[in-house]
PDB file of C-alpha atoms in Angstrom:
ATOM      1  CA  MET A  30      14.031   5.298  -6.685  1.00  0.00           C
ATOM      2  CA  GLY A  31      13.416   4.957 -10.609  1.00  0.00           C
ATOM      3  CA  HIS A  32       9.780   5.627 -11.643  1.00  0.00           C
ATOM      4  CA  HIS A  33       8.002   2.889 -13.321  1.00  0.00           C
ATOM      5  CA  ALA A  34       5.449   3.885 -16.169  1.00  0.00           C
ATOM      6  CA  PRO A  35       2.900   1.231 -17.155  1.00  0.00           C
ATOM      7  CA  LEU A  36       2.810   0.465 -20.876  1.00  0.00           C
ATOM      8  CA  ARG A  37      -0.552   1.497 -22.412  1.00  0.00           C
ATOM      9  CA  SER A  38      -2.203  -0.196 -25.396  1.00  0.00           C
ATOM     10  CA  GLY A  39      -3.156   2.075 -28.341  1.00  0.00           C
ATOM     11  CA  GLY A  40      -1.243   4.922 -29.771  1.00  0.00           C
ATOM     12  CA  GLY A  41       0.975   2.541 -31.872  1.00  0.00           C
ATOM     13  CA  GLY A  42       2.365   0.518 -28.914  1.00  0.00           C
ATOM     14  CA  ARG A  43       2.078  -3.191 -28.707  1.00  0.00           C
ATOM     15  CA  ALA A  44       0.772  -4.772 -25.533  1.00  0.00           C
ATOM     16  CA  GLY A  45       2.903  -8.008 -26.579  1.00  0.00           C
ATOM     17  CA  ILE A  46       2.153 -11.555 -27.003  1.00  0.00           C
ATOM     18  CA  PRO A  47       0.554 -13.248 -24.129  1.00  0.00           C
ATOM     19  CA  ILE A  48       2.191 -16.601 -23.216  1.00  0.00           C
ATOM     20  CA  GLY A  49       0.439 -17.473 -20.166  1.00  0.00           C
ATOM     21  CA  ARG A  50       1.730 -18.433 -16.629  1.00  0.00           C
ATOM     22  CA  PRO A  51       4.694 -20.392 -15.515  1.00  0.00           C
ATOM     23  CA  VAL A  52       4.245 -24.088 -15.686  1.00  0.00           C
ATOM     24  CA  PRO A  53       4.827 -25.987 -12.305  1.00  0.00           C
ATOM     25  CA  GLY A  54       8.389 -26.052 -11.040  1.00  0.00           C
ATOM     26  CA  TYR A  55       9.333 -22.891 -13.052  1.00  0.00           C
ATOM     27  CA  ARG A  56       9.573 -19.274 -11.926  1.00  0.00           C
ATOM     28  CA  ALA A  57       9.496 -16.010 -13.911  1.00  0.00           C
ATOM     29  CA  TYR A  58      10.256 -12.509 -12.985  1.00  0.00           C
ATOM     30  CA  VAL A  59       9.944  -9.098 -14.854  1.00  0.00           C
ATOM     31  CA  LEU A  60      12.851  -7.043 -13.334  1.00  0.00           C
ATOM     32  CA  ASP A  61      14.326  -3.742 -13.645  1.00  0.00           C
ATOM     33  CA  GLY A  62      18.009  -3.016 -13.972  1.00  0.00           C
ATOM     34  CA  GLY A  63      18.514  -3.475 -10.297  1.00  0.00           C
ATOM     35  CA  LEU A  64      16.794  -6.873 -10.261  1.00  0.00           C
ATOM     36  CA  ARG A  65      13.909  -5.431  -8.582  1.00  0.00           C
ATOM     37  CA  PRO A  66      10.131  -6.847  -9.792  1.00  0.00           C
ATOM     38  CA  VAL A  67       8.308  -4.239 -11.664  1.00  0.00           C
ATOM     39  CA  PRO A  68       4.580  -3.772 -11.202  1.00  0.00           C
ATOM     40  CA  PRO A  69       1.972  -5.329 -13.591  1.00  0.00           C
ATOM     41  CA  GLY A  70       1.780  -3.283 -16.736  1.00  0.00           C
ATOM     42  CA  VAL A  71       5.485  -2.167 -16.548  1.00  0.00           C
ATOM     43  CA  PRO A  72       7.958  -3.270 -19.011  1.00  0.00           C
ATOM     44  CA  GLY A  73      11.073  -5.059 -17.676  1.00  0.00           C
ATOM     45  CA  GLU A  74      13.457  -7.954 -18.576  1.00  0.00           C
ATOM     46  CA  ILE A  75      12.347 -11.476 -18.015  1.00  0.00           C
ATOM     47  CA  HIS A  76      14.347 -13.665 -15.822  1.00  0.00           C
ATOM     48  CA  LEU A  77      13.614 -17.512 -15.448  1.00  0.00           C
ATOM     49  CA  GLY A  78      14.297 -20.016 -12.809  1.00  0.00           C
ATOM     50  CA  GLY A  79      13.733 -23.651 -12.370  1.00  0.00           C
ATOM     51  CA  PRO A  80      15.048 -27.014 -13.650  1.00  0.00           C
ATOM     52  CA  GLY A  81      15.705 -25.797 -17.153  1.00  0.00           C
ATOM     53  CA  VAL A  82      18.360 -23.328 -15.910  1.00  0.00           C
ATOM     54  CA  ALA A  83      21.829 -24.774 -16.544  1.00  0.00           C
ATOM     55  CA  ARG A  84      24.941 -23.859 -14.900  1.00  0.00           C
ATOM     56  CA  GLY A  85      26.271 -21.666 -17.776  1.00  0.00           C
ATOM     57  CA  TYR A  86      27.720 -21.622 -21.467  1.00  0.00           C
ATOM     58  CA  HIS A  87      30.428 -24.272 -22.002  1.00  0.00           C
ATOM     59  CA  GLY A  88      33.744 -22.494 -22.251  1.00  0.00           C
ATOM     60  CA  ARG A  89      32.109 -18.953 -22.273  1.00  0.00           C
ATOM     61  CA  ALA A  90      32.774 -17.666 -18.723  1.00  0.00           C
ATOM     62  CA  ALA A  91      32.204 -14.027 -19.411  1.00  0.00           C
ATOM     63  CA  LEU A  92      28.743 -14.661 -21.059  1.00  0.00           C
ATOM     64  CA  THR A  93      27.908 -17.142 -18.256  1.00  0.00           C
ATOM     65  CA  ALA A  94      28.546 -14.479 -15.708  1.00  0.00           C
ATOM     66  CA  GLU A  95      26.514 -12.006 -17.532  1.00  0.00           C
ATOM     67  CA  ARG A  96      23.404 -14.450 -18.179  1.00  0.00           C
ATOM     68  CA  PHE A  97      23.245 -16.644 -15.276  1.00  0.00           C
ATOM     69  CA  LEU A  98      22.647 -15.158 -11.743  1.00  0.00           C
ATOM     70  CA  PRO A  99      21.868 -16.128  -8.166  1.00  0.00           C
ATOM     71  CA  ASP A 100      18.079 -15.976  -7.700  1.00  0.00           C
ATOM     72  CA  PRO A 101      17.700 -13.266  -5.027  1.00  0.00           C
ATOM     73  CA  TYR A 102      14.210 -14.561  -4.232  1.00  0.00           C
ATOM     74  CA  GLN A 103      14.909 -18.297  -3.994  1.00  0.00           C
ATOM     75  CA  PRO A 104      17.812 -19.433  -1.680  1.00  0.00           C
ATOM     76  CA  GLY A 105      20.297 -21.438  -3.645  1.00  0.00           C
ATOM     77  CA  GLY A 106      18.355 -20.811  -6.757  1.00  0.00           C
ATOM     78  CA  ARG A 107      19.615 -19.468 -10.087  1.00  0.00           C
ATOM     79  CA  LEU A 108      18.175 -17.275 -12.725  1.00  0.00           C
ATOM     80  CA  TYR A 109      18.600 -17.195 -16.513  1.00  0.00           C
ATOM     81  CA  ARG A 110      18.554 -13.491 -17.721  1.00  0.00           C
ATOM     82  CA  THR A 111      16.754 -14.002 -21.023  1.00  0.00           C
ATOM     83  CA  GLY A 112      17.438 -10.594 -22.768  1.00  0.00           C
ATOM     84  CA  ASP A 113      13.771 -10.574 -23.510  1.00  0.00           C
ATOM     85  CA  ARG A 114      11.484  -7.796 -22.671  1.00  0.00           C
ATOM     86  CA  GLY A 115       8.148  -8.300 -21.122  1.00  0.00           C
ATOM     87  CA  LEU A 116       5.467  -7.428 -18.534  1.00  0.00           C
ATOM     88  CA  TRP A 117       2.787  -9.120 -16.590  1.00  0.00           C
ATOM     89  CA  GLY A 118      -0.686  -8.327 -17.741  1.00  0.00           C
ATOM     90  CA  ARG A 119      -3.401  -7.325 -15.419  1.00  0.00           C
ATOM     91  CA  ASP A 120      -4.786 -10.835 -15.981  1.00  0.00           C
ATOM     92  CA  GLY A 121      -1.586 -12.298 -14.515  1.00  0.00           C
ATOM     93  CA  ARG A 122      -0.165 -13.638 -17.749  1.00  0.00           C
ATOM     94  CA  LEU A 123       3.225 -12.817 -19.065  1.00  0.00           C
ATOM     95  CA  ARG A 124       3.517 -10.928 -22.266  1.00  0.00           C
ATOM     96  CA  ILE A 125       6.524 -10.997 -24.571  1.00  0.00           C
ATOM     97  CA  LEU A 126       7.451  -7.482 -26.050  1.00  0.00           C
ATOM     98  CA  GLY A 127      10.619  -8.489 -27.877  1.00  0.00           C
ATOM     99  CA  ARG A 128      14.342  -8.223 -27.206  1.00  0.00           C
ATOM    100  CA  ALA A 129      15.850  -5.834 -24.588  1.00  0.00           C
ATOM    101  CA  ASP A 130      18.808  -5.468 -27.100  1.00  0.00           C
ATOM    102  CA  HIS A 131      17.156  -4.750 -30.378  1.00  0.00           C
ATOM    103  CA  GLN A 132      20.322  -5.210 -32.394  1.00  0.00           C
ATOM    104  CA  VAL A 133      21.852  -8.584 -32.064  1.00  0.00           C
ATOM    105  CA  LYS A 134      24.684 -10.288 -33.788  1.00  0.00           C
ATOM    106  CA  VAL A 135      23.903 -13.539 -35.680  1.00  0.00           C
ATOM    107  CA  ARG A 136      26.736 -15.445 -37.419  1.00  0.00           C
ATOM    108  CA  GLY A 137      28.746 -12.317 -37.742  1.00  0.00           C
ATOM    109  CA  PHE A 138      26.032  -9.996 -39.093  1.00  0.00           C
ATOM    110  CA  ARG A 139      24.506  -7.213 -36.942  1.00  0.00           C
ATOM    111  CA  ILE A 140      20.579  -7.758 -37.076  1.00  0.00           C
ATOM    112  CA  GLU A 141      17.824  -5.257 -36.143  1.00  0.00           C
ATOM    113  CA  LEU A 142      15.207  -7.702 -34.706  1.00  0.00           C
ATOM    114  CA  GLY A 143      12.408  -5.043 -35.511  1.00  0.00           C
ATOM    115  CA  GLU A 144      13.138  -5.371 -39.247  1.00  0.00           C
ATOM    116  CA  VAL A 145      12.971  -9.005 -39.035  1.00  0.00           C
ATOM    117  CA  GLU A 146       9.524  -8.735 -37.026  1.00  0.00           C
ATOM    118  CA  ALA A 147       8.310  -6.173 -39.796  1.00  0.00           C
ATOM    119  CA  ALA A 148       9.071  -8.808 -42.544  1.00  0.00           C
ATOM    120  CA  VAL A 149       7.270 -11.517 -40.793  1.00  0.00           C
ATOM    121  CA  ARG A 150       4.068  -9.242 -40.201  1.00  0.00           C
ATOM    122  CA  ARG A 151       3.952  -8.282 -43.771  1.00  0.00           C
ATOM    123  CA  HIS A 152       2.261 -11.657 -44.487  1.00  0.00           C
ATOM    124  CA  PRO A 153      -1.693 -10.892 -44.095  1.00  0.00           C
ATOM    125  CA  ALA A 154      -2.128 -14.070 -42.082  1.00  0.00           C
ATOM    126  CA  VAL A 155       0.286 -12.956 -39.195  1.00  0.00           C
ATOM    127  CA  SER A 156      -1.543 -11.045 -36.601  1.00  0.00           C
ATOM    128  CA  ASP A 157       1.331 -10.640 -34.244  1.00  0.00           C
ATOM    129  CA  CYS A 158       5.126 -11.760 -34.024  1.00  0.00           C
ATOM    130  CA  ALA A 159       8.139 -11.571 -31.740  1.00  0.00           C
ATOM    131  CA  VAL A 160      11.583 -12.463 -32.916  1.00  0.00           C
ATOM    132  CA  LEU A 161      14.011 -13.596 -30.286  1.00  0.00           C
ATOM    133  CA  LEU A 162      17.835 -14.675 -30.183  1.00  0.00           C
ATOM    134  CA  ARG A 163      18.462 -18.180 -29.085  1.00  0.00           C
ATOM    135  CA  GLN A 164      22.092 -18.842 -28.211  1.00  0.00           C
ATOM    136  CA  ASP A 165      23.147 -22.513 -28.988  1.00  0.00           C
ATOM    137  CA  ASP A 166      26.709 -23.279 -28.407  1.00  0.00           C
ATOM    138  CA  PRO A 167      28.453 -22.280 -30.606  1.00  0.00           C
ATOM    139  CA  VAL A 168      26.046 -20.506 -32.802  1.00  0.00           C
ATOM    140  CA  GLU A 169      23.088 -18.050 -32.541  1.00  0.00           C
ATOM    141  CA  ARG A 170      19.786 -18.558 -34.261  1.00  0.00           C
ATOM    142  CA  LEU A 171      16.705 -16.355 -34.769  1.00  0.00           C
ATOM    143  CA  VAL A 172      13.369 -17.744 -33.586  1.00  0.00           C
ATOM    144  CA  ALA A 173      10.029 -16.098 -34.372  1.00  0.00           C
ATOM    145  CA  PHE A 174       6.942 -16.754 -32.445  1.00  0.00           C
ATOM    146  CA  VAL A 175       3.801 -16.022 -34.586  1.00  0.00           C
ATOM    147  CA  VAL A 176       0.136 -15.805 -34.081  1.00  0.00           C
ATOM    148  CA  LEU A 177      -0.992 -17.021 -37.439  1.00  0.00           C
ATOM    149  CA  GLY A 178      -4.321 -17.403 -39.209  1.00  0.00           C
ATOM    150  CA  SER A 179      -5.880 -20.552 -40.609  1.00  0.00           C
ATOM    151  CA  GLY A 180      -4.974 -21.866 -43.889  1.00  0.00           C
ATOM    152  CA  VAL A 181      -1.380 -20.905 -44.111  1.00  0.00           C
ATOM    153  CA  THR A 182       1.452 -23.223 -43.388  1.00  0.00           C
ATOM    154  CA  VAL A 183       4.973 -22.378 -41.983  1.00  0.00           C
ATOM    155  CA  PRO A 184       6.834 -23.253 -45.117  1.00  0.00           C
ATOM    156  CA  GLU A 185       4.635 -20.848 -46.939  1.00  0.00           C
ATOM    157  CA  LEU A 186       5.252 -18.156 -44.524  1.00  0.00           C
ATOM    158  CA  GLN A 187       9.180 -18.896 -44.777  1.00  0.00           C
ATOM    159  CA  ARG A 188       8.930 -18.401 -48.598  1.00  0.00           C
ATOM    160  CA  LYS A 189       7.184 -15.079 -48.245  1.00  0.00           C
ATOM    161  CA  ILE A 190       9.826 -13.785 -45.669  1.00  0.00           C
ATOM    162  CA  ALA A 191      12.592 -14.875 -48.134  1.00  0.00           C
ATOM    163  CA  GLU A 192      11.066 -12.726 -50.697  1.00  0.00           C
ATOM    164  CA  SER A 193      11.944  -9.508 -48.667  1.00  0.00           C
ATOM    165  CA  VAL A 194      15.005 -10.184 -46.489  1.00  0.00           C
ATOM    166  CA  PRO A 195      18.432 -11.397 -46.905  1.00  0.00           C
ATOM    167  CA  GLU A 196      19.445 -14.934 -45.646  1.00  0.00           C
ATOM    168  CA  GLN A 197      21.022 -13.764 -42.308  1.00  0.00           C
ATOM    169  CA  MET A 198      17.636 -11.906 -41.445  1.00  0.00           C
ATOM    170  CA  ARG A 199      15.445 -15.008 -41.820  1.00  0.00           C
ATOM    171  CA  PRO A 200      14.251 -16.665 -38.840  1.00  0.00           C
ATOM    172  CA  ASP A 201      15.819 -20.133 -38.370  1.00  0.00           C
ATOM    173  CA  HIS A 202      12.727 -21.417 -36.741  1.00  0.00           C
ATOM    174  CA  ILE A 203       9.104 -20.388 -36.575  1.00  0.00           C
ATOM    175  CA  THR A 204       6.912 -21.317 -33.635  1.00  0.00           C
ATOM    176  CA  VAL A 205       3.235 -20.944 -34.314  1.00  0.00           C
ATOM    177  CA  LEU A 206       1.550 -20.126 -31.048  1.00  0.00           C
ATOM    178  CA  PRO A 207      -1.668 -22.053 -30.216  1.00  0.00           C
ATOM    179  CA  PRO A 208      -5.086 -20.079 -29.703  1.00  0.00           C
ATOM    180  CA  ASN A 209      -4.885 -17.597 -26.796  1.00  0.00           C
ATOM    181  CA  SER A 210      -7.446 -19.527 -24.817  1.00  0.00           C
ATOM    182  CA  ARG A 211      -7.481 -20.678 -21.342  1.00  0.00           C
ATOM    183  CA  GLU A 212      -6.956 -24.403 -22.322  1.00  0.00           C
ATOM    184  CA  HIS A 213      -3.785 -23.574 -24.373  1.00  0.00           C
ATOM    185  CA  GLN A 214      -1.984 -21.284 -21.882  1.00  0.00           C
ATOM    186  CA  GLU A 215       0.204 -23.974 -20.653  1.00  0.00           C
ATOM    187  CA  GLU A 216       1.035 -25.028 -24.163  1.00  0.00           C
ATOM    188  CA  ARG A 217       1.934 -21.484 -25.113  1.00  0.00           C
ATOM    189  CA  TRP A 218       4.285 -21.071 -22.100  1.00  0.00           C
ATOM    190  CA  THR A 219       5.858 -24.665 -22.984  1.00  0.00           C
ATOM    191  CA  HIS A 220       6.472 -23.603 -26.453  1.00  0.00           C
ATOM    192  CA  TRP A 221       8.439 -20.295 -25.374  1.00  0.00           C
ATOM    193  CA  LEU A 222      10.346 -22.204 -22.467  1.00  0.00           C
ATOM    194  CA  PHE A 223      11.476 -24.848 -24.894  1.00  0.00           C
ATOM    195  CA  VAL A 224      13.302 -21.997 -26.818  1.00  0.00           C
ATOM    196  CA  ARG A 225      14.172 -19.642 -24.066  1.00  0.00           C
ATOM    197  CA  CYS A 226      15.481 -21.646 -21.216  1.00  0.00           C
ATOM    198  CA  ARG A 227      15.673 -25.569 -21.299  1.00  0.00           C
ATOM    199  CA  PHE A 228      18.003 -25.560 -24.293  1.00  0.00           C
ATOM    200  CA  GLN A 229      19.955 -22.342 -23.651  1.00  0.00           C
ATOM    201  CA  ALA A 230      23.260 -24.051 -22.351  1.00  0.00           C
ATOM    202  CA  ARG A 231      24.567 -27.448 -21.720  1.00  0.00           C
ATOM    203  CA  ARG A 232      24.019 -28.979 -18.447  1.00  0.00           C
ATOM    204  CA  ALA A 233      27.359 -29.344 -16.580  1.00  0.00           C
TER     205      ALA A 233
END
């Protein structure tokens, strides 16, 4: 049996960006390598279930088999293996920690997502950021989720990022998360779900 160590804040470690709880009709699991749920506070890979999970990637059988799995906790259901690391907070909200595979391939270039996140965080108005890979047939795109202070626009942030990283490392899309308050939790979840699940693959 593996040992699960909780992630503690402080000491240079990030506790992740909270995005709330699943909206009605969707399921979210944080699982270990054996598809077993991990306790709150313990990092794992986020898996999603619900109406946004398609049957697979068009014409990409190997990738479909890797990313789309039978749901062991919902008879007849399917899961999408997001490749995103996360954890359940003690408050019951899901927190995004970044990618499980920190180096990804985007349009033929190997990209370190941590370097992209660092470039985004250099802007003084960005208090936190997570950069994820979105796979759209047939291309891959970088999507940055940011917590952004007032008075700064997304185009301004994009121009600042362009000053420090080459084109292939610039996020294709920047999503500004709403305030981390109770009334915005569903909105935060919907923003993330829009990128991560509903448009991951074509419906068969």
